[in-house]
Amino acid sequence: MIIASASVRPVSKEYVVDEDMELAERFAAGDERALKAMYDRWGRVIYTLAVRSTGDPAEAEDITQRTFVSAWTSRSSYRADRAPLGAWLVAIARRRIADAHEARSRAARLEQAVMAVTPEPVVDAPDVTDSILVADELANLEPDARAVVTLAFYDDLTHGQIAERLNLPLGTVKSHLRRSLTRLRTRLEAAHVAS
């Protein structure tokens, strides 16, 4: 079987220029299909520029999107006699890339400034005696009070969440917590005075 070869004519530069001019006119007139055609034609080029500059594919996607949004919102400023549509898009992309680098620099400067004024946290070693005393006091509490204190401090639950979990009235949860903390404070103060 012989397959006839189709003759492929090279696309002339004039044809591409005419197609670009027609696309630019549709774009400037607000034709959303022209924006899609532009994205299909130059989106990969802009993404490649962005990813090469930033090294971050996610940021490059964002830059590409912002480039086309900027182009769309400023389409009335496009002048075909000044630059081809592709070159105009690349110029917008370069500004969006510069914006991304500036945002990175600002964030780094802000982080350095915060780190410079934030003192290192001082963490005291826990006092083993206090830990033993707290554990003993928790063991001496009645079961409901022990459960309330444990849920409040070890599980970080709110009063309402504790009441719901233990099926207790909210006032009872608050009373158990207040009495238990008062008792614990009194014992710890007494232990520190004695030592």
PDB file of N, CA and C in Angstrom, residues 16-83:
ATOM      1  N   VAL A  16       2.182  34.338  10.167  1.00  0.00           N
ATOM      2  CA  VAL A  16       2.244  34.401  11.631  1.00  0.00           C
ATOM      3  C   VAL A  16       1.986  35.831  12.099  1.00  0.00           C
ATOM      4  N   VAL A  17       2.582  36.803  11.442  1.00  0.00           N
ATOM      5  CA  VAL A  17       2.399  38.204  11.821  1.00  0.00           C
ATOM      6  C   VAL A  17       0.930  38.596  11.652  1.00  0.00           C
ATOM      7  N   ASP A  18       0.320  38.191  10.533  1.00  0.00           N
ATOM      8  CA  ASP A  18      -1.093  38.509  10.306  1.00  0.00           C
ATOM      9  C   ASP A  18      -1.967  37.853  11.371  1.00  0.00           C
ATOM     10  N   GLU A  19      -1.675  36.611  11.707  1.00  0.00           N
ATOM     11  CA  GLU A  19      -2.444  35.902  12.725  1.00  0.00           C
ATOM     12  C   GLU A  19      -2.291  36.594  14.082  1.00  0.00           C
ATOM     13  N   ASP A  20      -1.065  37.020  14.408  1.00  0.00           N
ATOM     14  CA  ASP A  20      -0.825  37.730  15.664  1.00  0.00           C
ATOM     15  C   ASP A  20      -1.586  39.049  15.707  1.00  0.00           C
ATOM     16  N   MET A  21      -1.610  39.753  14.574  1.00  0.00           N
ATOM     17  CA  MET A  21      -2.311  41.045  14.525  1.00  0.00           C
ATOM     18  C   MET A  21      -3.814  40.832  14.743  1.00  0.00           C
ATOM     19  N   GLU A  22      -4.356  39.790  14.110  1.00  0.00           N
ATOM     20  CA  GLU A  22      -5.788  39.497  14.256  1.00  0.00           C
ATOM     21  C   GLU A  22      -6.092  39.111  15.697  1.00  0.00           C
ATOM     22  N   LEU A  23      -5.218  38.318  16.310  1.00  0.00           N
ATOM     23  CA  LEU A  23      -5.383  37.914  17.705  1.00  0.00           C
ATOM     24  C   LEU A  23      -5.294  39.135  18.622  1.00  0.00           C
ATOM     25  N   ALA A  24      -4.350  40.012  18.359  1.00  0.00           N
ATOM     26  CA  ALA A  24      -4.180  41.228  19.168  1.00  0.00           C
ATOM     27  C   ALA A  24      -5.420  42.113  19.087  1.00  0.00           C
ATOM     28  N   GLU A  25      -5.996  42.223  17.905  1.00  0.00           N
ATOM     29  CA  GLU A  25      -7.206  43.046  17.742  1.00  0.00           C
ATOM     30  C   GLU A  25      -8.376  42.457  18.528  1.00  0.00           C
ATOM     31  N   ARG A  26      -8.545  41.142  18.426  1.00  0.00           N
ATOM     32  CA  ARG A  26      -9.623  40.482  19.175  1.00  0.00           C
ATOM     33  C   ARG A  26      -9.409  40.641  20.683  1.00  0.00           C
ATOM     34  N   PHE A  27      -8.181  40.490  21.103  1.00  0.00           N
ATOM     35  CA  PHE A  27      -7.836  40.620  22.526  1.00  0.00           C
ATOM     36  C   PHE A  27      -8.152  42.034  23.021  1.00  0.00           C
ATOM     37  N   ALA A  28      -7.676  43.035  22.289  1.00  0.00           N
ATOM     38  CA  ALA A  28      -7.903  44.434  22.678  1.00  0.00           C
ATOM     39  C   ALA A  28      -9.390  44.765  22.708  1.00  0.00           C
ATOM     40  N   ALA A  29     -10.178  44.083  21.887  1.00  0.00           N
ATOM     41  CA  ALA A  29     -11.617  44.325  21.851  1.00  0.00           C
ATOM     42  C   ALA A  29     -12.348  43.603  22.993  1.00  0.00           C
ATOM     43  N   GLY A  30     -11.628  42.788  23.778  1.00  0.00           N
ATOM     44  CA  GLY A  30     -12.239  42.122  24.922  1.00  0.00           C
ATOM     45  C   GLY A  30     -12.751  40.722  24.637  1.00  0.00           C
ATOM     46  N   ASP A  31     -12.279  40.101  23.570  1.00  0.00           N
ATOM     47  CA  ASP A  31     -12.693  38.739  23.211  1.00  0.00           C
ATOM     48  C   ASP A  31     -11.968  37.744  24.125  1.00  0.00           C
ATOM     49  N   GLU A  32     -12.740  37.082  25.000  1.00  0.00           N
ATOM     50  CA  GLU A  32     -12.144  36.140  25.957  1.00  0.00           C
ATOM     51  C   GLU A  32     -11.517  34.939  25.255  1.00  0.00           C
ATOM     52  N   ARG A  33     -12.032  34.568  24.095  1.00  0.00           N
ATOM     53  CA  ARG A  33     -11.437  33.457  23.343  1.00  0.00           C
ATOM     54  C   ARG A  33     -10.035  33.836  22.868  1.00  0.00           C
ATOM     55  N   ALA A  34      -9.820  35.107  22.629  1.00  0.00           N
ATOM     56  CA  ALA A  34      -8.482  35.563  22.239  1.00  0.00           C
ATOM     57  C   ALA A  34      -7.518  35.393  23.411  1.00  0.00           C
ATOM     58  N   LEU A  35      -8.000  35.659  24.615  1.00  0.00           N
ATOM     59  CA  LEU A  35      -7.152  35.467  25.799  1.00  0.00           C
ATOM     60  C   LEU A  35      -6.771  33.996  25.932  1.00  0.00           C
ATOM     61  N   LYS A  36      -7.733  33.106  25.713  1.00  0.00           N
ATOM     62  CA  LYS A  36      -7.437  31.669  25.772  1.00  0.00           C
ATOM     63  C   LYS A  36      -6.414  31.282  24.704  1.00  0.00           C
ATOM     64  N   ALA A  37      -6.588  31.818  23.499  1.00  0.00           N
ATOM     65  CA  ALA A  37      -5.640  31.531  22.413  1.00  0.00           C
ATOM     66  C   ALA A  37      -4.244  32.041  22.771  1.00  0.00           C
ATOM     67  N   MET A  38      -4.189  33.207  23.402  1.00  0.00           N
ATOM     68  CA  MET A  38      -2.894  33.749  23.835  1.00  0.00           C
ATOM     69  C   MET A  38      -2.262  32.836  24.874  1.00  0.00           C
ATOM     70  N   TYR A  39      -3.080  32.377  25.826  1.00  0.00           N
ATOM     71  CA  TYR A  39      -2.558  31.487  26.863  1.00  0.00           C
ATOM     72  C   TYR A  39      -2.038  30.189  26.241  1.00  0.00           C
ATOM     73  N   ASP A  40      -2.827  29.636  25.314  1.00  0.00           N
ATOM     74  CA  ASP A  40      -2.394  28.407  24.647  1.00  0.00           C
ATOM     75  C   ASP A  40      -1.074  28.612  23.901  1.00  0.00           C
ATOM     76  N   ARG A  41      -0.904  29.770  23.350  1.00  0.00           N
ATOM     77  CA  ARG A  41       0.286  30.030  22.529  1.00  0.00           C
ATOM     78  C   ARG A  41       1.505  30.429  23.357  1.00  0.00           C
ATOM     79  N   TRP A  42       1.325  31.295  24.381  1.00  0.00           N
ATOM     80  CA  TRP A  42       2.487  31.823  25.108  1.00  0.00           C
ATOM     81  C   TRP A  42       2.548  31.417  26.579  1.00  0.00           C
ATOM     82  N   GLY A  43       1.556  30.692  27.060  1.00  0.00           N
ATOM     83  CA  GLY A  43       1.546  30.299  28.473  1.00  0.00           C
ATOM     84  C   GLY A  43       2.768  29.497  28.877  1.00  0.00           C
ATOM     85  N   ARG A  44       3.163  28.525  28.051  1.00  0.00           N
ATOM     86  CA  ARG A  44       4.318  27.677  28.363  1.00  0.00           C
ATOM     87  C   ARG A  44       5.607  28.505  28.387  1.00  0.00           C
ATOM     88  N   VAL A  45       5.729  29.470  27.470  1.00  0.00           N
ATOM     89  CA  VAL A  45       6.928  30.323  27.427  1.00  0.00           C
ATOM     90  C   VAL A  45       7.030  31.131  28.722  1.00  0.00           C
ATOM     91  N   ILE A  46       5.920  31.701  29.139  1.00  0.00           N
ATOM     92  CA  ILE A  46       5.916  32.525  30.352  1.00  0.00           C
ATOM     93  C   ILE A  46       6.185  31.666  31.581  1.00  0.00           C
ATOM     94  N   TYR A  47       5.563  30.489  31.639  1.00  0.00           N
ATOM     95  CA  TYR A  47       5.811  29.571  32.756  1.00  0.00           C
ATOM     96  C   TYR A  47       7.293  29.197  32.816  1.00  0.00           C
ATOM     97  N   THR A  48       7.888  28.898  31.667  1.00  0.00           N
ATOM     98  CA  THR A  48       9.307  28.526  31.626  1.00  0.00           C
ATOM     99  C   THR A  48      10.191  29.668  32.128  1.00  0.00           C
ATOM    100  N   LEU A  49       9.899  30.888  31.693  1.00  0.00           N
ATOM    101  CA  LEU A  49      10.660  32.047  32.195  1.00  0.00           C
ATOM    102  C   LEU A  49      10.552  32.138  33.716  1.00  0.00           C
ATOM    103  N   ALA A  50       9.338  31.977  34.222  1.00  0.00           N
ATOM    104  CA  ALA A  50       9.106  32.117  35.659  1.00  0.00           C
ATOM    105  C   ALA A  50       9.782  31.008  36.453  1.00  0.00           C
ATOM    106  N   VAL A  51       9.677  29.773  35.990  1.00  0.00           N
ATOM    107  CA  VAL A  51      10.265  28.664  36.749  1.00  0.00           C
ATOM    108  C   VAL A  51      11.789  28.742  36.709  1.00  0.00           C
ATOM    109  N   ARG A  52      12.355  29.193  35.608  1.00  0.00           N
ATOM    110  CA  ARG A  52      13.817  29.353  35.542  1.00  0.00           C
ATOM    111  C   ARG A  52      14.291  30.457  36.479  1.00  0.00           C
ATOM    112  N   SER A  53      13.505  31.494  36.616  1.00  0.00           N
ATOM    113  CA  SER A  53      13.904  32.612  37.470  1.00  0.00           C
ATOM    114  C   SER A  53      13.695  32.314  38.953  1.00  0.00           C
ATOM    115  N   THR A  54      12.569  31.700  39.284  1.00  0.00           N
ATOM    116  CA  THR A  54      12.254  31.490  40.703  1.00  0.00           C
ATOM    117  C   THR A  54      12.691  30.131  41.221  1.00  0.00           C
ATOM    118  N   GLY A  55      12.762  29.137  40.335  1.00  0.00           N
ATOM    119  CA  GLY A  55      13.107  27.799  40.774  1.00  0.00           C
ATOM    120  C   GLY A  55      11.965  27.087  41.484  1.00  0.00           C
ATOM    121  N   ASP A  56      10.789  27.666  41.459  1.00  0.00           N
ATOM    122  CA  ASP A  56       9.648  27.105  42.174  1.00  0.00           C
ATOM    123  C   ASP A  56       8.480  26.927  41.202  1.00  0.00           C
ATOM    124  N   PRO A  57       8.151  25.658  40.854  1.00  0.00           N
ATOM    125  CA  PRO A  57       7.066  25.441  39.894  1.00  0.00           C
ATOM    126  C   PRO A  57       5.720  26.028  40.329  1.00  0.00           C
ATOM    127  N   ALA A  58       5.394  25.931  41.610  1.00  0.00           N
ATOM    128  CA  ALA A  58       4.112  26.478  42.086  1.00  0.00           C
ATOM    129  C   ALA A  58       4.093  27.997  41.930  1.00  0.00           C
ATOM    130  N   GLU A  59       5.191  28.637  42.280  1.00  0.00           N
ATOM    131  CA  GLU A  59       5.259  30.093  42.136  1.00  0.00           C
ATOM    132  C   GLU A  59       5.246  30.487  40.660  1.00  0.00           C
ATOM    133  N   ALA A  60       5.863  29.668  39.818  1.00  0.00           N
ATOM    134  CA  ALA A  60       5.861  29.943  38.381  1.00  0.00           C
ATOM    135  C   ALA A  60       4.446  29.864  37.818  1.00  0.00           C
ATOM    136  N   GLU A  61       3.655  28.902  38.290  1.00  0.00           N
ATOM    137  CA  GLU A  61       2.258  28.813  37.853  1.00  0.00           C
ATOM    138  C   GLU A  61       1.494  30.068  38.272  1.00  0.00           C
ATOM    139  N   ASP A  62       1.753  30.528  39.500  1.00  0.00           N
ATOM    140  CA  ASP A  62       1.089  31.729  39.994  1.00  0.00           C
ATOM    141  C   ASP A  62       1.490  32.950  39.167  1.00  0.00           C
ATOM    142  N   ILE A  63       2.766  33.052  38.854  1.00  0.00           N
ATOM    143  CA  ILE A  63       3.255  34.172  38.044  1.00  0.00           C
ATOM    144  C   ILE A  63       2.613  34.136  36.658  1.00  0.00           C
ATOM    145  N   THR A  64       2.514  32.950  36.087  1.00  0.00           N
ATOM    146  CA  THR A  64       1.895  32.809  34.763  1.00  0.00           C
ATOM    147  C   THR A  64       0.449  33.286  34.805  1.00  0.00           C
ATOM    148  N   GLN A  65      -0.269  32.850  35.815  1.00  0.00           N
ATOM    149  CA  GLN A  65      -1.666  33.264  35.944  1.00  0.00           C
ATOM    150  C   GLN A  65      -1.763  34.777  36.137  1.00  0.00           C
ATOM    151  N   ARG A  66      -0.917  35.320  37.023  1.00  0.00           N
ATOM    152  CA  ARG A  66      -0.965  36.764  37.259  1.00  0.00           C
ATOM    153  C   ARG A  66      -0.589  37.552  36.003  1.00  0.00           C
ATOM    154  N   THR A  67       0.297  36.989  35.187  1.00  0.00           N
ATOM    155  CA  THR A  67       0.675  37.656  33.943  1.00  0.00           C
ATOM    156  C   THR A  67      -0.541  37.803  33.030  1.00  0.00           C
ATOM    157  N   PHE A  68      -1.284  36.719  32.852  1.00  0.00           N
ATOM    158  CA  PHE A  68      -2.438  36.780  31.962  1.00  0.00           C
ATOM    159  C   PHE A  68      -3.573  37.608  32.554  1.00  0.00           C
ATOM    160  N   VAL A  69      -3.734  37.596  33.860  1.00  0.00           N
ATOM    161  CA  VAL A  69      -4.737  38.453  34.491  1.00  0.00           C
ATOM    162  C   VAL A  69      -4.354  39.917  34.282  1.00  0.00           C
ATOM    163  N   SER A  70      -3.075  40.233  34.484  1.00  0.00           N
ATOM    164  CA  SER A  70      -2.604  41.610  34.269  1.00  0.00           C
ATOM    165  C   SER A  70      -2.799  42.025  32.810  1.00  0.00           C
ATOM    166  N   ALA A  71      -2.483  41.106  31.909  1.00  0.00           N
ATOM    167  CA  ALA A  71      -2.655  41.425  30.483  1.00  0.00           C
ATOM    168  C   ALA A  71      -4.120  41.724  30.181  1.00  0.00           C
ATOM    169  N   TRP A  72      -5.002  40.897  30.719  1.00  0.00           N
ATOM    170  CA  TRP A  72      -6.428  41.081  30.453  1.00  0.00           C
ATOM    171  C   TRP A  72      -6.929  42.401  31.018  1.00  0.00           C
ATOM    172  N   THR A  73      -6.540  42.694  32.262  1.00  0.00           N
ATOM    173  CA  THR A  73      -7.055  43.921  32.888  1.00  0.00           C
ATOM    174  C   THR A  73      -6.431  45.181  32.289  1.00  0.00           C
ATOM    175  N   SER A  74      -5.263  45.048  31.659  1.00  0.00           N
ATOM    176  CA  SER A  74      -4.628  46.232  31.064  1.00  0.00           C
ATOM    177  C   SER A  74      -4.596  46.151  29.538  1.00  0.00           C
ATOM    178  N   ARG A  75      -5.508  45.383  28.954  1.00  0.00           N
ATOM    179  CA  ARG A  75      -5.502  45.192  27.501  1.00  0.00           C
ATOM    180  C   ARG A  75      -5.672  46.493  26.732  1.00  0.00           C
ATOM    181  N   SER A  76      -6.299  47.476  27.347  1.00  0.00           N
ATOM    182  CA  SER A  76      -6.491  48.751  26.643  1.00  0.00           C
ATOM    183  C   SER A  76      -5.167  49.500  26.461  1.00  0.00           C
ATOM    184  N   SER A  77      -4.146  49.117  27.220  1.00  0.00           N
ATOM    185  CA  SER A  77      -2.846  49.793  27.083  1.00  0.00           C
ATOM    186  C   SER A  77      -1.959  49.149  26.015  1.00  0.00           C
ATOM    187  N   TYR A  78      -2.381  48.012  25.482  1.00  0.00           N
ATOM    188  CA  TYR A  78      -1.567  47.344  24.462  1.00  0.00           C
ATOM    189  C   TYR A  78      -1.604  48.134  23.162  1.00  0.00           C
ATOM    190  N   ARG A  79      -0.434  48.369  22.597  1.00  0.00           N
ATOM    191  CA  ARG A  79      -0.299  49.064  21.313  1.00  0.00           C
ATOM    192  C   ARG A  79       0.485  48.163  20.363  1.00  0.00           C
ATOM    193  N   ALA A  80      -0.205  47.669  19.347  1.00  0.00           N
ATOM    194  CA  ALA A  80       0.423  46.757  18.385  1.00  0.00           C
ATOM    195  C   ALA A  80       1.574  47.408  17.637  1.00  0.00           C
ATOM    196  N   ASP A  81       1.529  48.737  17.484  1.00  0.00           N
ATOM    197  CA  ASP A  81       2.602  49.414  16.754  1.00  0.00           C
ATOM    198  C   ASP A  81       3.878  49.526  17.580  1.00  0.00           C
ATOM    199  N   ARG A  82       3.806  49.260  18.881  1.00  0.00           N
ATOM    200  CA  ARG A  82       4.983  49.358  19.750  1.00  0.00           C
ATOM    201  C   ARG A  82       5.683  48.024  19.959  1.00  0.00           C
ATOM    202  N   ALA A  83       4.886  46.947  20.053  1.00  0.00           N
ATOM    203  CA  ALA A  83       5.479  45.635  20.306  1.00  0.00           C
ATOM    204  C   ALA A  83       4.525  44.541  19.888  1.00  0.00           C
TER     205      ALA A  83
END
